Short mmCIF file of C-alpha atoms in Angstrom, two decimals:
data_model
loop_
_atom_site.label_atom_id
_atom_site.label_comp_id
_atom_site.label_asym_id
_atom_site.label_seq_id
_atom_site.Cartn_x
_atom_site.Cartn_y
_atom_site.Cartn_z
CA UNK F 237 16.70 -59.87 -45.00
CA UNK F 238 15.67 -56.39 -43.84
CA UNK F 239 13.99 -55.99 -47.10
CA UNK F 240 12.71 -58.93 -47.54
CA UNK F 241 10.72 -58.45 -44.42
CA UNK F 242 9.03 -55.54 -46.14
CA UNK F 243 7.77 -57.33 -48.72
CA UNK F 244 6.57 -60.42 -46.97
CA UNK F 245 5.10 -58.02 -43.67
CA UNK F 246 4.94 -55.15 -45.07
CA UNK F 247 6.46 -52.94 -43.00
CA UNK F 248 7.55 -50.24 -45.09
CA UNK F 249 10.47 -48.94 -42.71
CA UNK F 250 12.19 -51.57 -44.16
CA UNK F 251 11.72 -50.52 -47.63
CA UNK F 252 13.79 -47.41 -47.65
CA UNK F 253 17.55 -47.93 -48.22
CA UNK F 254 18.29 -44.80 -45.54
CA UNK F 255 16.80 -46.96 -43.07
CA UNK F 256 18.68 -50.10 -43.52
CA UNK F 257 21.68 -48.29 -43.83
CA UNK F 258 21.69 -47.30 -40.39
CA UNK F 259 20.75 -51.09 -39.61
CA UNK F 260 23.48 -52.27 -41.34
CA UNK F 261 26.18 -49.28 -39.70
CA UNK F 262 24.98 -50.66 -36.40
CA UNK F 263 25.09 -54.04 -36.57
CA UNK F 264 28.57 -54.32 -38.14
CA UNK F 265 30.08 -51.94 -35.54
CA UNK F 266 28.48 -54.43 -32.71
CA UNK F 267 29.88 -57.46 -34.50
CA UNK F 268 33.32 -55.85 -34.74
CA UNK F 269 33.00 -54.48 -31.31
CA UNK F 270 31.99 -57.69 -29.93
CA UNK F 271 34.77 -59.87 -31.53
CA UNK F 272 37.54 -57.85 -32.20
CA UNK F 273 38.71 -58.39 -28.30
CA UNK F 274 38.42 -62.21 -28.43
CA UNK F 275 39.90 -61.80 -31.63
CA UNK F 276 43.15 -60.18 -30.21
CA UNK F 277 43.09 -62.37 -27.18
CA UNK F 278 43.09 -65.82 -29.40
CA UNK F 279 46.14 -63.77 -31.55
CA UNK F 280 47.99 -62.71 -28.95
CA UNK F 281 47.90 -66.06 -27.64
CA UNK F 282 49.20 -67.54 -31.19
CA UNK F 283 51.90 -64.91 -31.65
CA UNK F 284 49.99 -63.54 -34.57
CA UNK F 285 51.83 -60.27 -34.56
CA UNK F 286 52.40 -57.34 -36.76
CA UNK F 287 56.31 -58.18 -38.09
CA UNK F 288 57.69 -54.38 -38.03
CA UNK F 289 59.93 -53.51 -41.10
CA UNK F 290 63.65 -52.52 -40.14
CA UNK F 291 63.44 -49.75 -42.65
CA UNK F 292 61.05 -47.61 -40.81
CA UNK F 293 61.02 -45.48 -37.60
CA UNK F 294 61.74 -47.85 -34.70
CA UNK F 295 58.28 -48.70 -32.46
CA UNK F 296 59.40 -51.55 -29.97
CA UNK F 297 55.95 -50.82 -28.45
CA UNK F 298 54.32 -51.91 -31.39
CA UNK F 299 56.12 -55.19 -31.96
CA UNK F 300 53.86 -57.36 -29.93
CA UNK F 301 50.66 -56.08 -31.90
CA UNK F 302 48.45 -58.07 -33.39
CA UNK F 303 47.37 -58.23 -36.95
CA UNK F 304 44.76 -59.27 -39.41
CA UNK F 305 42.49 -57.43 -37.84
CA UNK F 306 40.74 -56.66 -40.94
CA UNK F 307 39.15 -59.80 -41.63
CA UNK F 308 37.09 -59.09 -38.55
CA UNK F 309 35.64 -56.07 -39.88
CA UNK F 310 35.37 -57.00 -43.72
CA UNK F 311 33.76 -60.39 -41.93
CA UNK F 312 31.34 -58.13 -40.02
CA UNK F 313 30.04 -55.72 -43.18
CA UNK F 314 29.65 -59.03 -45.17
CA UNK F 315 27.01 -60.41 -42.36
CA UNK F 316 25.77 -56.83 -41.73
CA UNK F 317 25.23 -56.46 -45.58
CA UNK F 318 23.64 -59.93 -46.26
CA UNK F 319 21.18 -58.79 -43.41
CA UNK F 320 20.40 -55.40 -44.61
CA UNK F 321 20.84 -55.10 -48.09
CA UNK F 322 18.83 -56.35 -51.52
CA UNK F 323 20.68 -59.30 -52.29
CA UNK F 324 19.13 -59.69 -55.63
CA UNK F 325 21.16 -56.49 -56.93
CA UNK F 326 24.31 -57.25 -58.52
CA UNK F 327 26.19 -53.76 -57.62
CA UNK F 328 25.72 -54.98 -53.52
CA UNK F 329 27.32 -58.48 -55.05
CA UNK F 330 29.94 -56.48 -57.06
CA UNK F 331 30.48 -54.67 -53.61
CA UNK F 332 30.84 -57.76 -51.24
CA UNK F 333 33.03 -59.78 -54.44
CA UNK F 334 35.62 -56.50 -53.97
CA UNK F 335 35.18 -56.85 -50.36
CA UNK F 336 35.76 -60.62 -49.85
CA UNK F 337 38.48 -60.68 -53.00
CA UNK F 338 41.13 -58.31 -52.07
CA UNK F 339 40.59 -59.32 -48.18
CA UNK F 340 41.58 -63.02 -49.30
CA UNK F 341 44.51 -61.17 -51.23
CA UNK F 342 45.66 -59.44 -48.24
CA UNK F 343 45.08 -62.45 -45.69
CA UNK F 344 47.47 -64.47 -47.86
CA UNK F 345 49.92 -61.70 -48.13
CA UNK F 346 49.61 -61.63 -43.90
CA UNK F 347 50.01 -64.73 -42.85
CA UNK F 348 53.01 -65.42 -45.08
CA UNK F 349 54.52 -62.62 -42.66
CA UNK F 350 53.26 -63.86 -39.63
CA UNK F 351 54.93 -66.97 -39.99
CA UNK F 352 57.81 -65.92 -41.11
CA UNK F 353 57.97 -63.33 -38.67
CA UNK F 354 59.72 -60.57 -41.52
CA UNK F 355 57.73 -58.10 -42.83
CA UNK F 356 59.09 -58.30 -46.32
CA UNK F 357 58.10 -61.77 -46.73
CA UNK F 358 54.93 -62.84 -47.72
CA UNK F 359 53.18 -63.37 -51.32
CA UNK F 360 56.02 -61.79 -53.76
CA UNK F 361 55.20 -58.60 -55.58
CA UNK F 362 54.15 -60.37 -58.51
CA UNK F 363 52.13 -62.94 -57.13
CA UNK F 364 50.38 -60.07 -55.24
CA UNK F 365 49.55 -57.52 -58.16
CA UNK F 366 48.68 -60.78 -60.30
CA UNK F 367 45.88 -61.64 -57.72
CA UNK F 368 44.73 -58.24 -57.37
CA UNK F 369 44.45 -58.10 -60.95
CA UNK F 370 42.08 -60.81 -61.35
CA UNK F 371 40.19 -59.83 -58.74
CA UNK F 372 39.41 -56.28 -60.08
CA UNK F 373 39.02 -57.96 -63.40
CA UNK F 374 36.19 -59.73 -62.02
CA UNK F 375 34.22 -57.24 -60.69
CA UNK F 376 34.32 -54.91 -63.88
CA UNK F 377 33.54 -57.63 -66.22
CA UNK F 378 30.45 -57.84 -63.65
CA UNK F 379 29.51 -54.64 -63.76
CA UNK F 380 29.69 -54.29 -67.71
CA UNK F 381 28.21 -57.99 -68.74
CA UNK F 382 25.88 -58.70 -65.90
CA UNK F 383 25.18 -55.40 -64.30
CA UNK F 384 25.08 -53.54 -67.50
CA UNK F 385 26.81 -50.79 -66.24
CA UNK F 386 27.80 -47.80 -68.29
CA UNK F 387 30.74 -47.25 -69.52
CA UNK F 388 30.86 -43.66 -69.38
CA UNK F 389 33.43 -41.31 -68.45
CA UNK F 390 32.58 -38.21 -66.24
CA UNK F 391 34.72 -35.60 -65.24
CA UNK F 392 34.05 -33.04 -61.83
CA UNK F 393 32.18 -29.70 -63.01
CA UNK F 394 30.93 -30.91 -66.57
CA UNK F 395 27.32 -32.46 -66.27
CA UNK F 396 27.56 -34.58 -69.35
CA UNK F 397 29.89 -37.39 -69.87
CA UNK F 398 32.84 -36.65 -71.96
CA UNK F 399 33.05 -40.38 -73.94
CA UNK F 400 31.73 -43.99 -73.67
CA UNK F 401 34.92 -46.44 -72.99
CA UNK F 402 33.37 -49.25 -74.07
CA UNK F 403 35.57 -52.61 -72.53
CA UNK F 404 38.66 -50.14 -72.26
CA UNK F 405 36.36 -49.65 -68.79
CA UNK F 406 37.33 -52.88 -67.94
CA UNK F 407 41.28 -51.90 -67.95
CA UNK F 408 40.57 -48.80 -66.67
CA UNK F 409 38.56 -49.94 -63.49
CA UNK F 410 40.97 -52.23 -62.60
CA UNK F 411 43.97 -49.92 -62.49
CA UNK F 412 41.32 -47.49 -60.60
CA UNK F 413 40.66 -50.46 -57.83
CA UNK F 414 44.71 -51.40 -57.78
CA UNK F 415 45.62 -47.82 -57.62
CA UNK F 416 43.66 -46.86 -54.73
CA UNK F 417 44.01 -50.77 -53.00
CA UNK F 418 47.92 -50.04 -52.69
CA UNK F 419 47.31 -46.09 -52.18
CA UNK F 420 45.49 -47.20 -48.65
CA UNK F 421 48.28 -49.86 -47.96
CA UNK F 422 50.79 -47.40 -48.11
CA UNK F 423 49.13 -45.58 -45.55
CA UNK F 424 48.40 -47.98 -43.16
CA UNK F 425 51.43 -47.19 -41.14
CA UNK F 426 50.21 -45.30 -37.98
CA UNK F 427 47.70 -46.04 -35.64
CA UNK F 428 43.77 -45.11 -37.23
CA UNK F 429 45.78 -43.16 -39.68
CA UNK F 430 44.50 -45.01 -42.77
CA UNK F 431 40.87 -45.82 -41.02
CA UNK F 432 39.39 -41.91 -40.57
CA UNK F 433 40.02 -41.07 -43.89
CA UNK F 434 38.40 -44.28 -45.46
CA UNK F 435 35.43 -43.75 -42.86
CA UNK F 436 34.85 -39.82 -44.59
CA UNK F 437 35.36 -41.37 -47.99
CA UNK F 438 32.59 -43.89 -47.60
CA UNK F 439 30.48 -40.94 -46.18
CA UNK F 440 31.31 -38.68 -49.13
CA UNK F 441 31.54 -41.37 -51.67
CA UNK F 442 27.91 -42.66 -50.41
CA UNK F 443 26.10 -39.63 -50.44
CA UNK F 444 27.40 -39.40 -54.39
CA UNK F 445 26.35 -43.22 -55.12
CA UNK F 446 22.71 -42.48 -53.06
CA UNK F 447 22.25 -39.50 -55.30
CA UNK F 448 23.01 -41.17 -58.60
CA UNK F 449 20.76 -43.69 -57.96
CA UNK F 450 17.59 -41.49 -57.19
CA UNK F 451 16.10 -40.28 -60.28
CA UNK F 452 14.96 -37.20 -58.74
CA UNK F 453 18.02 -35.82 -56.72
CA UNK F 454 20.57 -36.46 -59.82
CA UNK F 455 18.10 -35.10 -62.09
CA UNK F 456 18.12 -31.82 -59.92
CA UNK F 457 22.30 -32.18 -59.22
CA UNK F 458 22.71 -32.86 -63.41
CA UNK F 459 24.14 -36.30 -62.08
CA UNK F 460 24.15 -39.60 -64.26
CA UNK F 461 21.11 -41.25 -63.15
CA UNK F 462 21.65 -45.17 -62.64
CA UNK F 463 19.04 -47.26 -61.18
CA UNK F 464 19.35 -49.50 -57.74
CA UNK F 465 22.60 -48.60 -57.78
CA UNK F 466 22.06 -46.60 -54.49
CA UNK F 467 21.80 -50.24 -52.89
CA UNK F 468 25.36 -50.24 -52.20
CA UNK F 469 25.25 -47.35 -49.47
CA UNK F 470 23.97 -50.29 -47.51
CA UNK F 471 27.27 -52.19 -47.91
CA UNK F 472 29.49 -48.78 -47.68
CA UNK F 473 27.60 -47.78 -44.18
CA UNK F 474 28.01 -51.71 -43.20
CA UNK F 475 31.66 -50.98 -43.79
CA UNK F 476 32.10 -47.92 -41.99
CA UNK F 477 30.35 -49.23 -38.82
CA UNK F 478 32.90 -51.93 -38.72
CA UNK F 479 35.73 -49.67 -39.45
CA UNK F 480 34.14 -47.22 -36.06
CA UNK F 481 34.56 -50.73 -34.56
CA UNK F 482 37.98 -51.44 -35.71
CA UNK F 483 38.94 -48.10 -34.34
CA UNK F 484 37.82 -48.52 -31.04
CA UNK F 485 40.99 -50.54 -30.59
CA UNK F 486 43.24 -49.53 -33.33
CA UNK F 487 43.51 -45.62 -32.19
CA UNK F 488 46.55 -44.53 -30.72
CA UNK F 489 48.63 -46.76 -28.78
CA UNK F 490 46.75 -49.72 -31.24
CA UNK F 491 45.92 -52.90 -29.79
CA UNK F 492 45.31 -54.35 -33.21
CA UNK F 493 46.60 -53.76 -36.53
CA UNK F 494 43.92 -54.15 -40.06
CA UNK F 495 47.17 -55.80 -42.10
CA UNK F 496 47.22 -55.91 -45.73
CA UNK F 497 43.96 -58.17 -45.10
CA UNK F 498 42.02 -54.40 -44.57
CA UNK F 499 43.52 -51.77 -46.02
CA UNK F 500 43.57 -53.62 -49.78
CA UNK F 501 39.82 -54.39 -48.87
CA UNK F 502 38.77 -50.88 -47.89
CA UNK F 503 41.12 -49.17 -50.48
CA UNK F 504 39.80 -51.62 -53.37
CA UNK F 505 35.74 -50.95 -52.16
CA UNK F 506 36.76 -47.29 -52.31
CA UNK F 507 37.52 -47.18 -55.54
CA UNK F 508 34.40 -49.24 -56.56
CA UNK F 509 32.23 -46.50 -54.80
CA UNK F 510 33.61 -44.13 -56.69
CA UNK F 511 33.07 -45.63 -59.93
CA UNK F 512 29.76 -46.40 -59.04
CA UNK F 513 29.39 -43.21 -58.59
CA UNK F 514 31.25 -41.73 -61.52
CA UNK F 515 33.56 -40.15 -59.30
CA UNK F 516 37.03 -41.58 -60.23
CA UNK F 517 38.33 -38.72 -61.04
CA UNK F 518 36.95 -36.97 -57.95
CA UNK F 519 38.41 -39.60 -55.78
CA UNK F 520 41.76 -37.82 -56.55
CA UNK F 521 40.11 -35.23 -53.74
CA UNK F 522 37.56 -37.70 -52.02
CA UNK F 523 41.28 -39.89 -50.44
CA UNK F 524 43.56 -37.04 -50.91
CA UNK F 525 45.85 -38.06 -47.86
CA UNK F 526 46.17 -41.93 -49.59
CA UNK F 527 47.26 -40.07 -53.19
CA UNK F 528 49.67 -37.21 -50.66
CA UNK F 529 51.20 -40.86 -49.63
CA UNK F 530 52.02 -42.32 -52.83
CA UNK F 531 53.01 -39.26 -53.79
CA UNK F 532 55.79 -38.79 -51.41
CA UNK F 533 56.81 -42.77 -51.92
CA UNK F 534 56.85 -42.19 -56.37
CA UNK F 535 58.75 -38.39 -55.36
CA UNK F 536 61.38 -40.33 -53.44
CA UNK F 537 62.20 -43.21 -55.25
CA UNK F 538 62.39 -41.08 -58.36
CA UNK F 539 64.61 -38.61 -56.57
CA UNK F 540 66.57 -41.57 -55.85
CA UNK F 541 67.23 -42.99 -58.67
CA UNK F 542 67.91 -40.14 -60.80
CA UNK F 543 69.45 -37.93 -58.49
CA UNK F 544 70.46 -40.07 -55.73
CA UNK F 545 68.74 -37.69 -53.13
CA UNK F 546 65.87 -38.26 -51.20
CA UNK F 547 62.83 -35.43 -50.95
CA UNK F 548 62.00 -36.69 -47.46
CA UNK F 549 63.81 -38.46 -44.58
CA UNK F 550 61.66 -40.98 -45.03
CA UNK F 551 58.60 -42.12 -47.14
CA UNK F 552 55.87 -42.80 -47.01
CA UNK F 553 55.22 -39.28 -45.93
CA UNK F 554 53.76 -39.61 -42.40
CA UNK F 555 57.62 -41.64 -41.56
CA UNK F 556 59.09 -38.59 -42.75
CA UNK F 557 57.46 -36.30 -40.11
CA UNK F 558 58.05 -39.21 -37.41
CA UNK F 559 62.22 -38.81 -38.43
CA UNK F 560 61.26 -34.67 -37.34
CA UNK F 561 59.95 -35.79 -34.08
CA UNK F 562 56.75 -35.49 -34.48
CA UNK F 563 54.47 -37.21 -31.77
CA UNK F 564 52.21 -40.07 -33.57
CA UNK F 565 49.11 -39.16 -32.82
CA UNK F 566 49.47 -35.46 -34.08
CA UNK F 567 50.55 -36.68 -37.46
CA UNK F 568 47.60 -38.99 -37.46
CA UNK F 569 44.84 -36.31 -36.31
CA UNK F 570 46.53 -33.57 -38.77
CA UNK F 571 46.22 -35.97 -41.81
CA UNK F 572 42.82 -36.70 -40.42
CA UNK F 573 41.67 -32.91 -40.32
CA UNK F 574 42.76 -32.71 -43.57
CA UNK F 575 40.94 -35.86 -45.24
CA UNK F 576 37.58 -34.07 -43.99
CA UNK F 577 38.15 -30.70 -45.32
CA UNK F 578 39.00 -32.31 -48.36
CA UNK F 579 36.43 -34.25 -48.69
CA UNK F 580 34.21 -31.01 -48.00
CA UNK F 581 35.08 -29.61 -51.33
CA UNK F 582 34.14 -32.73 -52.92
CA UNK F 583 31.19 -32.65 -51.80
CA UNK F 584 30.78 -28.82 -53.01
CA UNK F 585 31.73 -29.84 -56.43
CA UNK F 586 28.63 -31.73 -56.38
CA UNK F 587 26.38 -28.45 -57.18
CA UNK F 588 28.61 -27.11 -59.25
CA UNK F 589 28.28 -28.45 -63.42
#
């Protein structure tokens, strides 16, 4: 609408996709702010809590939690993005389809727990990766048949693109988007841990997707130049206003939980930045405490099975420094400190091809 308004009045504020970025940051973090308390308040009332699983570290604090409070943010960048953004340009639909697809996903998977009241029930595995699947599907048969897309394949440090995929894009975009979707799942265990680093990721990964999309600024970086699609920082800053909102209540002790309903949104819109951006292989770095997570959880059931030792005392990772005592919130703001160096050196890599 924002734009629109520059074309029909022109006011040429509105024109510049800086500008409604910080629009749409604002008024998603307002939204979320405003109805994430009546939100918790109508679920506390209906016993929508977070079921804890018996496997982990025991937090009888945390029982009583609500959850799904993910759809209130996702909800919130959707209405923030359809007010701020170009809705005419099919990477900002590809965005919001990611968005509103794997939240569904997740929203299933969460209220089959909530009303069972177990945390292993829910959509089965299968069912699950199956949906996710055709989700991600989806989008990259968007971005290659409608968007026209290319299907290049970059690597950090070398300013030209190593080969054209062709459709094998398609496959490899979708495990990309699953990858990264479960990745941020997995790390959704402590309070904000999984929100900071997804909040620096959209900064890092929007500053990439801005620059590819301005011919002069990739030209100077030796970027891929690839027009309007530096519309979707709109969507991305949408997102992380909502997230700043989320967090106002989810930091430690949590009054809310995102549920699978967020974390396979954020994780999946992640990954779509970065291939946007050409960055999948950069994204490695960009969510380096999501991959240190999945790590630990492949490391351990391998060890497992094949040895029949375990690496950690627990896994995911972050459980295994709960089991040494660690207080909660110093694991969280540790893995935080390191997301943001991390993502640092990402963004160094940028000048250097």
């Amino acid at each position: 609408m924002l734009y629109f308004l520059h074309q029909w009045l022109d006011i040429n504020l509105f024109y510049y996709i800086s500008v409604r970025a910080g629009f749409a940051f604002f008024i998603a973090f307002c939204l979320t702010l405003f109805a994430l308390p009546r939100y918790i308040a109508w679920a506390r009332a209906r016993k929508a809590n977070q079921p804890i699983n018996k496997y982990v570290p025991a937090h009888e604090e945390k029982q009583h939690t609500p959850t799904m409070g993910g759809a209130v943010f996702v909800a919130a960048t959707v209405v923030a993005s359809l007010l701020s953004a170009k809705l005419n340009n099919w990477y900002v639909i590809g965005g919001l389809l990611t968005l509103v697809g794997f939240a569904a996903v997740g929203l299933k998977d969460d209220l089959g727990k909530v009303l069972s009241g177990d945390n292993l029930q829910g959509l089965s595995a299968r069912g699950k990766m199956g949906l996710l699947i055709l989700v991600s599907l989806i989008v990259s048969f968007l971005l290659i048949a409608v968007a026209h897309f290319p299907t290049t394949f970059y690597l950090p440090f070398v300013k030209t693109p190593l080969f054209d995929m062709g459709y094998f894009a398609v496959i490899f975009w979708t495990l990309v988007m699953i990858a990264t979707s479960n990745a941020v799942n997995l790390t959704d265990g402590l309070d904000g841990l999984a929100t900071v680093p997804t909040v620096i990721g959209l900064g890092t990964l929007g500053i990439i997707v801005y620059l590819t999309g301005h011919a002069i600024f990739s030209r100077y970086l030796l970027l891929p130049y690839i027009p309007n699609v530096g519309e979707v920082v709109i969507v991305a800053a949408a997102l992380a206003g909502g997230l700043l909102g989320f967090l106002w209540y989810n930091c430690y002790p949590a009054e809310i939980f995102m549920g699978d309903t967020g974390s396979l949104s954020i994780g999946a819109f992640l990954a779509y930045m970065a291939i946007l951006g050409k960055s999948e292989v950069l994204l490695i770095l960009i969510g380096i405490i999501f991959v240190i997570e999945t790590v630990s959880v492949i490391l351990q059931v391998g060890s497992w099975k094949i040895r029949q030792k375990r690496v950690f005392l627990m896994a995911p990772i972050h459980h295994h420094f709960e089991m040494k005592k660690w207080a909660e919130n110093k694991i969280i703001v540790r893995f935080w400190m390191i997301a943001f160096l991390a993502n640092l050196l990402a963004l160094i890599t940028l000048k250097i091809r």
